[in-house]
Coordinates of C-alpha atoms and ligand atoms in Angstrom, one line a residue:
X23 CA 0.0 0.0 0.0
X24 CA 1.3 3.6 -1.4
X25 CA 1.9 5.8 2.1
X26 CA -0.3 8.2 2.7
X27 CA 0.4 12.0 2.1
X28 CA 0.8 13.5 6.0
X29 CA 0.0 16.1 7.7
X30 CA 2.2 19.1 8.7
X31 CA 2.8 19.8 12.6
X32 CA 5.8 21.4 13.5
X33 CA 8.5 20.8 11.9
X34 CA 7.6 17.1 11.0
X35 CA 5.0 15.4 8.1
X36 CA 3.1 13.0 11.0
X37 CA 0.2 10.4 9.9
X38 CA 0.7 6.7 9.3
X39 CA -2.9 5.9 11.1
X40 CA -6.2 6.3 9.7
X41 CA -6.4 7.7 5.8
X42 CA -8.8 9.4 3.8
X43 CA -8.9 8.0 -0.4
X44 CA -9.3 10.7 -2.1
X45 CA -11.4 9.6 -5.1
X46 CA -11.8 11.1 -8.6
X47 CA -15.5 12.0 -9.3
X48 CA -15.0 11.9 -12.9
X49 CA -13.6 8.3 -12.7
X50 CA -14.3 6.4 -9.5
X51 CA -11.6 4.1 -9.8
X52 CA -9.0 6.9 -9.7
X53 CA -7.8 7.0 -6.8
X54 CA -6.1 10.8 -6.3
X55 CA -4.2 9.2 -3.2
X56 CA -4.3 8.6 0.2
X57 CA -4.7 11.2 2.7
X58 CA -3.6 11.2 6.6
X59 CA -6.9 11.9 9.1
X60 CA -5.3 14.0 12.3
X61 CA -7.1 13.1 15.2
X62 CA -7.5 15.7 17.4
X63 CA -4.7 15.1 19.7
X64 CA -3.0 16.3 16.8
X65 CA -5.1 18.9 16.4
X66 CA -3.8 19.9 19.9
X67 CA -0.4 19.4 18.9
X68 CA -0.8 21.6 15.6
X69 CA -2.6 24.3 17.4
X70 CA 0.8 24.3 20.4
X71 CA 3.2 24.2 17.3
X72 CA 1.8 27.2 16.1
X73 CA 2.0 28.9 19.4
X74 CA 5.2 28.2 20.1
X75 CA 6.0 29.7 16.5
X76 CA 4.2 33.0 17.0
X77 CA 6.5 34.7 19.2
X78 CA 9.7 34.8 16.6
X79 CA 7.4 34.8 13.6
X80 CA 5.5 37.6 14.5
X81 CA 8.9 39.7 15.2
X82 CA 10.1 39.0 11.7
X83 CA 10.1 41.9 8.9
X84 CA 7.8 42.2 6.4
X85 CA 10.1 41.7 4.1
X86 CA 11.2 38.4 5.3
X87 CA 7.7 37.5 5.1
X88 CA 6.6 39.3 1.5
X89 CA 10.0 37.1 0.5
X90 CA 8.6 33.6 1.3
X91 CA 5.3 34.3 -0.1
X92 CA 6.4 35.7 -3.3
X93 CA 8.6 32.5 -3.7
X94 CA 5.5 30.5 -3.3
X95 CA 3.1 32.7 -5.5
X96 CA 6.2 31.9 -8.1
X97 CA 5.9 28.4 -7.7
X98 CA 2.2 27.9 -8.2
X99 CA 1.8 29.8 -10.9
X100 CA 5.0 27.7 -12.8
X101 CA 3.1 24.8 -11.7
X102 CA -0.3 26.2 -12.7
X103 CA -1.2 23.2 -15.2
X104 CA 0.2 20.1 -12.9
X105 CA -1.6 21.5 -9.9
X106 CA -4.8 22.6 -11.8
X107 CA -4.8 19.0 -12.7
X108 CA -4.6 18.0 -9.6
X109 CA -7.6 20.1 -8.4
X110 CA -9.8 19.1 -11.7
X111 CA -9.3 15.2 -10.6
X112 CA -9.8 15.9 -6.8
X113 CA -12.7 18.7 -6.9
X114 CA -14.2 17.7 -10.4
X115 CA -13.9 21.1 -12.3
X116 CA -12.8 21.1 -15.5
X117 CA -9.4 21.6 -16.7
X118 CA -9.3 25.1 -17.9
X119 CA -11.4 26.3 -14.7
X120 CA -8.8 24.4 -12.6
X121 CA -5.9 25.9 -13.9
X122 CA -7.6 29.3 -13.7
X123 CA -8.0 28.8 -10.2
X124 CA -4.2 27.6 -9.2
X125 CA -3.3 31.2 -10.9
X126 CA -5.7 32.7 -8.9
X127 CA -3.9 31.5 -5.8
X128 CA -0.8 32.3 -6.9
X129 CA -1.7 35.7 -7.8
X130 CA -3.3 36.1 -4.1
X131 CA -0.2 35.3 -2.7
X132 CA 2.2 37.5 -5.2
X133 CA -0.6 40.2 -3.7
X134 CA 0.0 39.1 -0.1
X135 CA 3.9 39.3 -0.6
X136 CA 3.3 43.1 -1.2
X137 CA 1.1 43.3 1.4
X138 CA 3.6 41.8 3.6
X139 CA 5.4 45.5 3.3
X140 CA 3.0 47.5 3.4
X141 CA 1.6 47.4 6.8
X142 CA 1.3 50.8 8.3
X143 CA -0.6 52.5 11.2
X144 CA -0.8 55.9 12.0
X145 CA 0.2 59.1 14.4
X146 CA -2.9 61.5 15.0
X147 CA -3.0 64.4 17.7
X148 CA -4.4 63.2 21.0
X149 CA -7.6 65.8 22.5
X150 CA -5.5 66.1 24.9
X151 CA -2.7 68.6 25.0
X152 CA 0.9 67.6 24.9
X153 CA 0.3 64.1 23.7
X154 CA 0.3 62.2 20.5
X155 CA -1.2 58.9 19.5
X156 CA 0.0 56.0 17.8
X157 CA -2.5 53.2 16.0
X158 CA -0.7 50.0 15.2
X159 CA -1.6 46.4 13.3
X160 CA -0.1 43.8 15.4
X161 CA -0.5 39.7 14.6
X162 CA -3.2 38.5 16.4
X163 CA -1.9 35.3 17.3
X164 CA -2.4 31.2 16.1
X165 CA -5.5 31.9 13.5
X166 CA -7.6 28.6 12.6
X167 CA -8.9 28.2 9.2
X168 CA -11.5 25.8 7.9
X169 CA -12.3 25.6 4.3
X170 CA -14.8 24.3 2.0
X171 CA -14.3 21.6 -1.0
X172 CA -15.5 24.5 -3.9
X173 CA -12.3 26.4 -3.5
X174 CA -10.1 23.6 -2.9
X175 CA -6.7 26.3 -3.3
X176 CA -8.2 29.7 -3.9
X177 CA -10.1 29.8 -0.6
X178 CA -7.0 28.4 1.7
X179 CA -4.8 30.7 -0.3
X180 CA -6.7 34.0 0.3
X181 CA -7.2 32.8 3.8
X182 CA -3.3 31.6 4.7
X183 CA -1.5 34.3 2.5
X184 CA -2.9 37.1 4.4
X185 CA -2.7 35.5 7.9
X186 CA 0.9 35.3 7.4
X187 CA 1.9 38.5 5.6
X188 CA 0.4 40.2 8.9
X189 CA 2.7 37.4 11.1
X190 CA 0.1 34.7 12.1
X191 CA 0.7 31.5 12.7
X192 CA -2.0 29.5 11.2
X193 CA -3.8 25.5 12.1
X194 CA -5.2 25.0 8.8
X195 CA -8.3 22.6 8.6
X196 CA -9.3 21.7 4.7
X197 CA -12.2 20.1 3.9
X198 CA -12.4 16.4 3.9
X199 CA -12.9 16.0 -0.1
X200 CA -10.0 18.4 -1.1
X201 CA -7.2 17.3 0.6
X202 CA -4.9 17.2 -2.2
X203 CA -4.6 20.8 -3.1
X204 CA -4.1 21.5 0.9
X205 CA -0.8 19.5 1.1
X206 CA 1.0 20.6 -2.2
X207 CA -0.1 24.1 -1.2
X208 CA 1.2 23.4 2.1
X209 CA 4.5 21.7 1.1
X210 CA 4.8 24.5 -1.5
X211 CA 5.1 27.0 1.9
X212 CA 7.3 25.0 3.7
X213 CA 9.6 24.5 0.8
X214 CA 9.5 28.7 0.3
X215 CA 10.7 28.7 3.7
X216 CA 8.6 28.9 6.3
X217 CA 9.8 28.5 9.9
X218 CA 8.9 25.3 11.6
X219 CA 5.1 25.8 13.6
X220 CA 4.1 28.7 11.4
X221 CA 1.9 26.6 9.2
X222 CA 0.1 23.8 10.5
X223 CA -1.8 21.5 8.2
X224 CA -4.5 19.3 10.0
X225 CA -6.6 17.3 7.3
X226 CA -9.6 15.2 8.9
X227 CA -13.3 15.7 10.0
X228 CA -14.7 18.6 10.7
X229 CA -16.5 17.1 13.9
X230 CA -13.2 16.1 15.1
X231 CA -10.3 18.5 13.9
X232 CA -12.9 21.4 13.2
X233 CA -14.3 21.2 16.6
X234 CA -10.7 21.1 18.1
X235 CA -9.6 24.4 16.7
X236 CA -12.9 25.7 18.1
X237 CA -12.3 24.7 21.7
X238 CA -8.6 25.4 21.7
X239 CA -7.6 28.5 24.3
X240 CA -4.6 28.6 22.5
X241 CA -6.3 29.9 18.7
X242 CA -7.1 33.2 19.1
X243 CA -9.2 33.7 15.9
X244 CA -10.9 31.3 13.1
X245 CA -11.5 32.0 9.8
X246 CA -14.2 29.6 8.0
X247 CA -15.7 29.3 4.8
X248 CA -18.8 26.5 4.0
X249 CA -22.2 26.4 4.6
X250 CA -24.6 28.6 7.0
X251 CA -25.5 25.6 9.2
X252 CA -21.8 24.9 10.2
X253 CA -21.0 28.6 10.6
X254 CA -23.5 29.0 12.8
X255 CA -22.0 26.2 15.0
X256 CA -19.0 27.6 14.3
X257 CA -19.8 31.2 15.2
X258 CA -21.3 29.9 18.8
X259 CA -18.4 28.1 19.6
X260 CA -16.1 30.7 18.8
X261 CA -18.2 33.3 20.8
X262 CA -18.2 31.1 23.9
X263 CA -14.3 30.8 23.6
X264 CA -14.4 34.8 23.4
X265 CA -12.3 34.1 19.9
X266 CA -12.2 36.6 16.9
X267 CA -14.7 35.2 14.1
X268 CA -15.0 35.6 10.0
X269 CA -17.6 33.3 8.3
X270 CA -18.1 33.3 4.9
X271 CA -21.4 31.4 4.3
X272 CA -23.7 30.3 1.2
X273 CA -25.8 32.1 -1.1
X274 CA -29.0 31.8 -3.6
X275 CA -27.9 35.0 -5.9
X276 CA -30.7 36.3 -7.7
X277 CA -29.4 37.4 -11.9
X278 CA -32.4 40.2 -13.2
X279 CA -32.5 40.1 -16.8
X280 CA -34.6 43.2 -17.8
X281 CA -36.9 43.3 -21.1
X282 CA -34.1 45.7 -22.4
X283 CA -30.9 43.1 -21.7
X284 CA -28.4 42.4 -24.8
X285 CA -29.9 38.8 -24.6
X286 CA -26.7 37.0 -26.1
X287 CA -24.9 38.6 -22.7
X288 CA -27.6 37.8 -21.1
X289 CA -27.7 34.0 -22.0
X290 CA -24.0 33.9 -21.5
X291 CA -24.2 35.5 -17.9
X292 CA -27.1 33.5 -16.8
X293 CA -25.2 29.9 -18.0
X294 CA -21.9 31.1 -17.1
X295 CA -23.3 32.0 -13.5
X296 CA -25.6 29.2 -12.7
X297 CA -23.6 25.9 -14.3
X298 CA -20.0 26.4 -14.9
X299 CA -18.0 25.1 -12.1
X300 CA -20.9 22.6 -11.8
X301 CA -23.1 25.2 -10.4
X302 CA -20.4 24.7 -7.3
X303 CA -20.1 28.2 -6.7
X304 CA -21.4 30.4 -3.5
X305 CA -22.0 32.9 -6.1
X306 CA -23.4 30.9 -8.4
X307 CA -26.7 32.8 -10.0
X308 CA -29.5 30.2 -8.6
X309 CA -32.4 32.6 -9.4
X310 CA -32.4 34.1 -12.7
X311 CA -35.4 36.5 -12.6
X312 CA -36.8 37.7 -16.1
X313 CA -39.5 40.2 -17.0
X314 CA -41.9 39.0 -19.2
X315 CA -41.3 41.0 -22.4
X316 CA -37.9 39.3 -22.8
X317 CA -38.6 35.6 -20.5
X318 CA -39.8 33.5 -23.4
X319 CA -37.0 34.2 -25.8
X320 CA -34.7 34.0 -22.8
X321 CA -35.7 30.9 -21.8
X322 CA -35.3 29.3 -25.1
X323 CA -32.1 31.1 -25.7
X324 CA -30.6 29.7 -22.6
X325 CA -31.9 26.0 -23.4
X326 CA -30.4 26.1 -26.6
X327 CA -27.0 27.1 -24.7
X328 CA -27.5 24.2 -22.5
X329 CA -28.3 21.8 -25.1
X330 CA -25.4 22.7 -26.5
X331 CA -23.3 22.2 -23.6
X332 CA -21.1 18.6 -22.9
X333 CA -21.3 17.3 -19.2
X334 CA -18.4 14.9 -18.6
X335 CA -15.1 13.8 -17.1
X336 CA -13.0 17.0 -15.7
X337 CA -9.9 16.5 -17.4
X338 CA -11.5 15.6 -20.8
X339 CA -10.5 18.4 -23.8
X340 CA -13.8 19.7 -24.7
X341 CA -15.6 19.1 -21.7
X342 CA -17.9 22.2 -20.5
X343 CA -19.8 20.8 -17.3
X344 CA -17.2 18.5 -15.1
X345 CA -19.3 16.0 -12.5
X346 CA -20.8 16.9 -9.0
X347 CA -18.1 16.5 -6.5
X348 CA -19.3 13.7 -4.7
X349 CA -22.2 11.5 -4.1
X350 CA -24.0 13.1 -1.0
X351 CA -23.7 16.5 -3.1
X352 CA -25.6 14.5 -6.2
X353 CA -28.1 12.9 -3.9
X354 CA -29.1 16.5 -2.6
X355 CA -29.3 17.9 -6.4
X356 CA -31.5 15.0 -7.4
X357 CA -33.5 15.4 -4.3
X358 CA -34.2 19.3 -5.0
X359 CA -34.7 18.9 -8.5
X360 CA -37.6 16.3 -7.0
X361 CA -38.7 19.1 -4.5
X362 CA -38.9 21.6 -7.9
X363 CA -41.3 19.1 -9.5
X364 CA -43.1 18.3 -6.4
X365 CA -43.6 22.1 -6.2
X366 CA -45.1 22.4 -9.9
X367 CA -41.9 23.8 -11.4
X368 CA -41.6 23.0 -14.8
X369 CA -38.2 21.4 -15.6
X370 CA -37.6 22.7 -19.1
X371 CA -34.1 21.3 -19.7
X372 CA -31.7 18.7 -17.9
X373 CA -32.3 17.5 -14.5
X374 CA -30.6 13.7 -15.5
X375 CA -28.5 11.7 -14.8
X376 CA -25.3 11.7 -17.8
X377 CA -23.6 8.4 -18.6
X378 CA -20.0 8.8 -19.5
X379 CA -17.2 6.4 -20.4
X380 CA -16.1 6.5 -16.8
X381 CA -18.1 6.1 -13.7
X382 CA -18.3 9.6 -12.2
X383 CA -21.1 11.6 -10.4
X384 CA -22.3 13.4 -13.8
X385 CA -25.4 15.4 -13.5
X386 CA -26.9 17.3 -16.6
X387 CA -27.5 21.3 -15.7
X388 CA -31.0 21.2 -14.7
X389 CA -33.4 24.4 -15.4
X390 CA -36.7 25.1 -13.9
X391 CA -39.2 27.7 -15.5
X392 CA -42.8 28.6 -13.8
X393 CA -41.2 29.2 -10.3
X394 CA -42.3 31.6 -7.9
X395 CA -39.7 32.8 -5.4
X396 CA -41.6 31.5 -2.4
X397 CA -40.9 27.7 -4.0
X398 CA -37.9 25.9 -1.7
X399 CA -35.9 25.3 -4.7
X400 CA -35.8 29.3 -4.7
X401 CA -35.4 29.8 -1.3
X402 CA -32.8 27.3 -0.2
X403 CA -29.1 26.7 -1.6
X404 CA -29.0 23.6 -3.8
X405 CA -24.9 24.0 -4.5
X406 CA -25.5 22.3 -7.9
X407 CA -25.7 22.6 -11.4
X408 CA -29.6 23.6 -10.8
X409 CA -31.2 27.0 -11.4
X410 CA -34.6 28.4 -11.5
X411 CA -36.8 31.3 -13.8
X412 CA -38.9 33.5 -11.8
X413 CA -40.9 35.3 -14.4
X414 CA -41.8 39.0 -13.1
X415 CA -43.4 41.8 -14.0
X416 CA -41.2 45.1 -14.3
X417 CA -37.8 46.1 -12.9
X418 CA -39.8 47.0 -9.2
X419 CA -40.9 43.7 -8.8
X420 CA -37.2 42.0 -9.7
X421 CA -35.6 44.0 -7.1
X422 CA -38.5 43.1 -4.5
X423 CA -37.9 39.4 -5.9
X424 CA -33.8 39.3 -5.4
X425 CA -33.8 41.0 -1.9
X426 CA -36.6 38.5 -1.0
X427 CA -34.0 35.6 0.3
X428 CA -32.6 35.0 3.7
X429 CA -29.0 35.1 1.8
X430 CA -26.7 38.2 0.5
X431 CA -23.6 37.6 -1.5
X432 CA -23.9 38.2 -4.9
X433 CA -26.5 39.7 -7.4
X434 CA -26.3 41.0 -11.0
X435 CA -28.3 42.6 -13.0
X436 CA -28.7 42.6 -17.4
X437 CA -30.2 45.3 -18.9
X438 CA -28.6 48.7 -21.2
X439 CA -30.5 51.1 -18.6
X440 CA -28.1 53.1 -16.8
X441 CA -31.5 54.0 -14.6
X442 CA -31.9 50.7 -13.5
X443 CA -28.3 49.4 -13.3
X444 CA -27.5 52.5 -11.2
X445 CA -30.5 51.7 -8.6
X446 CA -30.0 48.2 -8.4
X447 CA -26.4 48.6 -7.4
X448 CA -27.1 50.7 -4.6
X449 CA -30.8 48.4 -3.3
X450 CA -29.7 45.1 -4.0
X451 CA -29.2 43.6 -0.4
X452 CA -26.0 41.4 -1.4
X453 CA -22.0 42.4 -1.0
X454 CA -21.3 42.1 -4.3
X455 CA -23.1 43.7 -7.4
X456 CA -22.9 43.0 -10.8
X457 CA -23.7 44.8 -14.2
X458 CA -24.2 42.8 -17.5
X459 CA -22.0 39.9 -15.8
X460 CA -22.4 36.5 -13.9
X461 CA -23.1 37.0 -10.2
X462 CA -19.7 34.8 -9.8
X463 CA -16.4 36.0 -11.0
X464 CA -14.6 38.4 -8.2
X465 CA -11.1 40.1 -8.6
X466 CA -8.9 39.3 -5.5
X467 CA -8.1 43.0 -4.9
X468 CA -11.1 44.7 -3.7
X469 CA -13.7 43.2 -0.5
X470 CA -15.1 40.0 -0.7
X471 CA -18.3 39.0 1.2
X472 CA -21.7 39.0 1.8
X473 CA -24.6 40.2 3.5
X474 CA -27.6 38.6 5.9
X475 CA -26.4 34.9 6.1
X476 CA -24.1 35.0 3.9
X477 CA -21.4 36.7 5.9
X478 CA -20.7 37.5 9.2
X479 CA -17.5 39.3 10.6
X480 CA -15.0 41.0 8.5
X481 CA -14.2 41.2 4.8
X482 CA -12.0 38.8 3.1
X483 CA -9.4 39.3 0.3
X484 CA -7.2 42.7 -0.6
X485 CA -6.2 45.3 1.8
X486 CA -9.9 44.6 3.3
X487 CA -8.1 41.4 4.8
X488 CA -5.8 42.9 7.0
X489 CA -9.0 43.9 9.3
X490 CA -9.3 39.8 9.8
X491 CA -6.6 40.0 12.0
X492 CA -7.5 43.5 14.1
X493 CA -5.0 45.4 16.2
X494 CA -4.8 43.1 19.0
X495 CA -4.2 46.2 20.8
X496 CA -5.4 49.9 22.2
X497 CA -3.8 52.4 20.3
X498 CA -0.7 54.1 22.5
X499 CA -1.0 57.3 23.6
X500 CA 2.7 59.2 24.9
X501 CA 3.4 62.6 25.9
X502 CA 5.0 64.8 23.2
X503 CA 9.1 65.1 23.3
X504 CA 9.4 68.9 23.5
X505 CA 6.2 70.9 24.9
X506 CA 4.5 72.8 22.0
X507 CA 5.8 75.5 21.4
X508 CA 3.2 79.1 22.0
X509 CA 1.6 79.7 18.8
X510 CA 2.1 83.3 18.2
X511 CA -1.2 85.7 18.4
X512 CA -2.0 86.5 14.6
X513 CA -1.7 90.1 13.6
X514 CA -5.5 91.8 14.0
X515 CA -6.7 92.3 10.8
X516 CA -6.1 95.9 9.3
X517 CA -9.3 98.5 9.8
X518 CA -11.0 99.9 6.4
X519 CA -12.0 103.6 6.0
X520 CA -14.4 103.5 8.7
X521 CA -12.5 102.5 11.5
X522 CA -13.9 98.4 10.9
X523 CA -11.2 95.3 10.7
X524 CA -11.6 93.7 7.5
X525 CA -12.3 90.2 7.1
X526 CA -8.6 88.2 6.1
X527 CA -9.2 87.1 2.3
X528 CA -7.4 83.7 3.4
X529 CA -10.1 82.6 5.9
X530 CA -12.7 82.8 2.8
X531 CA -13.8 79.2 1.2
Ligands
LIG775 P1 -19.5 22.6 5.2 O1 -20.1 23.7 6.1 O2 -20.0 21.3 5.2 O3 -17.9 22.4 5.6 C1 -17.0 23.5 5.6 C2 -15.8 23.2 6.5 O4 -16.3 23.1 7.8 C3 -15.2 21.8 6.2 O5 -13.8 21.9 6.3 C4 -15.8 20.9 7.3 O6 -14.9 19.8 7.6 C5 -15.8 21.9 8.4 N1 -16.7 21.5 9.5 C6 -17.8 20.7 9.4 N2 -18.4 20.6 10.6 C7 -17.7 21.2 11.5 C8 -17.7 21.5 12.9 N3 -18.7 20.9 13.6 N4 -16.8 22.2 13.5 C9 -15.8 22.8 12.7 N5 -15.7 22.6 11.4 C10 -16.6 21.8 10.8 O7 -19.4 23.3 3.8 P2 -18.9 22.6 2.4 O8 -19.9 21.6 2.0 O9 -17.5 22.1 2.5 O10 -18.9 23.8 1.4 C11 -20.1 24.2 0.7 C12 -20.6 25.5 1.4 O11 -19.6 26.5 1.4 C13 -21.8 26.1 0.6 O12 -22.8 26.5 1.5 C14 -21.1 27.3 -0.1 O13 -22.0 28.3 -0.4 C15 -20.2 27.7 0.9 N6 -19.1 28.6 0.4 C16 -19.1 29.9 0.7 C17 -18.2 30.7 0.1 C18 -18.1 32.2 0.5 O14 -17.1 32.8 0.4 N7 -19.2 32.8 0.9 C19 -17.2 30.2 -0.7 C20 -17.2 28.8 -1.0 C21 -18.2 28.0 -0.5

């Protein structure tokens, strides 16, 4: 038997017990490899590696730190194809989606490596006289992050690259499907040079390494991505350990498609947003809701697309639609696209099961017309390939219809009016808004996250990141060096003709 790819405590790779097979979900008999499970005495020993890492780590330079991460953003990005494969067979996207998601981590870390430098604070005049104040970013600590199979290296990279350009140490907790794409990232970091403790790599169950991190004293903030029912757990837990919390949570982003959309980017948008990446996608656009000058032609402009689509093995040239990621995620697509029929959706396209040369978990994109927003297929996240028409009246009752959802992260809108583009980015209740685009598809500079449910705590990704890890603490206040010095009395303005002073031209706007 192969030996199993190990987790990273300390300075050592530890795990020869229990092993999780990683399994391709385009071909069931690949076996990606096998995987260490920590326990969580190991989780305690990751979590006491990292402390005892945090004191030197967190007195290194920026520079020292921006240096390591830009050797592992080098890396990744030379080894963009290798490890995109890697992700396609272990997460199920396709190949070209893969790779495009190995160069997003790489170019979050090249980011981060910037970063790493930039950290700055500021001096501002007390209210009181004679002192000055200082505000400072300090590390926070030993920062736990759990992540979700979706993301299986973009998520742990904008997670782990900013925890460490701010001098973290981090436990890091992958998902239980994805554990491939954690260790070479992981191994990538350690061979760039990271100090022994400062990355942690714990792969294993979430009930038992997860929960772990959560109870730990010694992990002074968690970061966690994956569904609202976890994070909720999650958020508990880390309230009743008094630890810092950022949850980044699901989402049933409505797309409004107006009578006046450029219906090709319409079409485009809407299958781009609701099925590529398997419909896999927190941002994926679930609720497409058309008005009903345009929703006919729509709807049989977007079947066409699908029609035209091929659903099959990840790595397969040609391939548009890789397979669900696993078979509980199948079962609950299958079972909601039941629930859509149930409800007296009408499934105009897709919805079955796709047999392929290899025995994989392949799902055709499933569209459902005649919906109404109230319908559970509407109201709850499927996290498939599955998406729904709500037909609506005017642009008034698509906005009412998008912001009617428990959820907040994404929403777009298609249409060429500037009126309506303009008022639905500033009244559509999500974090991110698009025009004339998919609701997924973010850049890694600007704030990520969501509102409602869908997020809770501070923003993810670019300089936004940094507030992740807050000032861990009170800005110092010290007495100035020298007193100030007597400003000297201005000279009274001159008097005019009649004996009045005249107002000084300089203190005029
Ligand atoms: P999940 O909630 O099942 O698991 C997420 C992580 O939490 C995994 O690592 C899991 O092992 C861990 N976990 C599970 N139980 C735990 C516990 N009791 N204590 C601690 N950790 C525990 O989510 P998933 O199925 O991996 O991911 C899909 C979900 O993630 C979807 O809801 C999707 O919308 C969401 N997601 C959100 C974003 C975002 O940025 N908003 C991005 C990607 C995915």
């Amino acid at each position: 038997m192969t030996s199993p790819f190990k987790n990273r405590i300390g300075d050592a790779w530890i795990g020869d017990g229990d092993v999780t097979e990683n399994i391709n979900p385009s071909d069931l008999s690949d076996v990606v490899g096998l995987y260490a499970r920590a326990d969580a005495a190991q989780a305690a020993d990751a979590i006491a590696a990292a402390r005892a890492a945090f004191p030197s780590w967190s007195a290194t330079t920026g520079q020292m730190r921006g240096d390591i991460l830009e050797r592992a953003a080098a890396e990744i990005l030379a080894r963009r194809e290798e490890l995109g494969e890697l992700l396609a067979r272990e997460e199920g996207k396709t190949l070209p989606e893969a790779m495009g998601e190995v160069a997003r981590a790489g170019q979050i870390f090249r980011f981060f490596a910037a970063e790493a430098v930039r950290a700055a604070g500021e001096v501002v005049p007390s209210v009181r006289p004679g002192v000055s104040v200082e505000v400072t970013r300090e590390p926070l600590g030993v920062i736990g992050l759990i992540t979700p199979w979706n993301f299986p290296i973009a998520i742990p990279a904008w997670k782990i690259a900013p925890a460490l350009a701010y001098g973290n140490c981090v436990v890091f907790k992958p998902a239980e499907l994805v554990p491939g794409c954690a260790w070479a990232l992981t191994e990538i970091l350690v061979r760039a040079g990271l100090p022994a403790g400062v990355l942690n790599l714990v792969m294993g169950r979430g009930s038992v390494v997860g929960a772990a991190m959560l109870e730990s004293p010694e992990v002074d903030a968690i970061s966690f991505t994956g569904s609202v029912g976890t994070g909720r757990q999650v958020a508990e837990r880390c309230v009743a350990t008094m630890k810092k919390v950022q949850l980044e949570m699901g989402g049933k982003n409505p797309l409004i498609v107006l009578d006046d959309a450029d219906l090709p980017a319409a079409v485009e948008a809407a299958v781009n947003g609701a099925f590529f990446s398997t419909g896999q996608r927190c941002t994926a656009s679930s609720r497409l809701i058309v008005t009903e000058g345009i929703h006919d032609r729509f709807v049989a402009a977007v079947t066409a697309r699908l029609e035209r689509l091929t659903v099959g093995h990840a790595l397969r040239k040609g391939t548009d639609i890789g397979p669900v990621v696993s078979q509980d995620q199948l079962e609950q697509d299958r079972r909601y696209i039941a629930i859509g029929q149930d409800e007296g959706a009408r499934l105009a396209w897709g919805g079955g099961l796709v047999e392929c040369d290899t025995k994989g978990f392949f799902l055709q994109p499933a569209l459902f017309t005649e919906t109404t927003n109230a319908m559970r297929i509407n109201r709850e996240e499927i996290f498939g390939p599955v998406a729904s028409v709500v037909r609506v009246r005017d642009y008034e009752e698509a906005l009412a219809a998008a912001n009617d959802t428990a959820f907040g992260l994404a929403a777009g809108i298609c249409t060429t009016s500037l009126k309506h583009a303009s008022h639905f980015k500033r009244n559509a209740q999500a974090g991110m808004v698009m025009v004339n685009l998919p609701t997924a598809g973010v850049d890694y500079h600007v704030p990520f996250g969501g509102r409602k449910a869908s997020s809770y705590g501070p923003r993810e990704q670019g300089a936004y990141a940094a507030n992740s890890t807050p000032p861990s603490r009170p800005p110092t206040s010290t007495p100035e060096p020298f007193p100030r010095q007597r400003r000297a009395r201005p000279a009274p303005a001159p008097r005019d003709a009649w004996g009045r002073r005249t107002i000084s031209p300089t203190l005029l706007p």
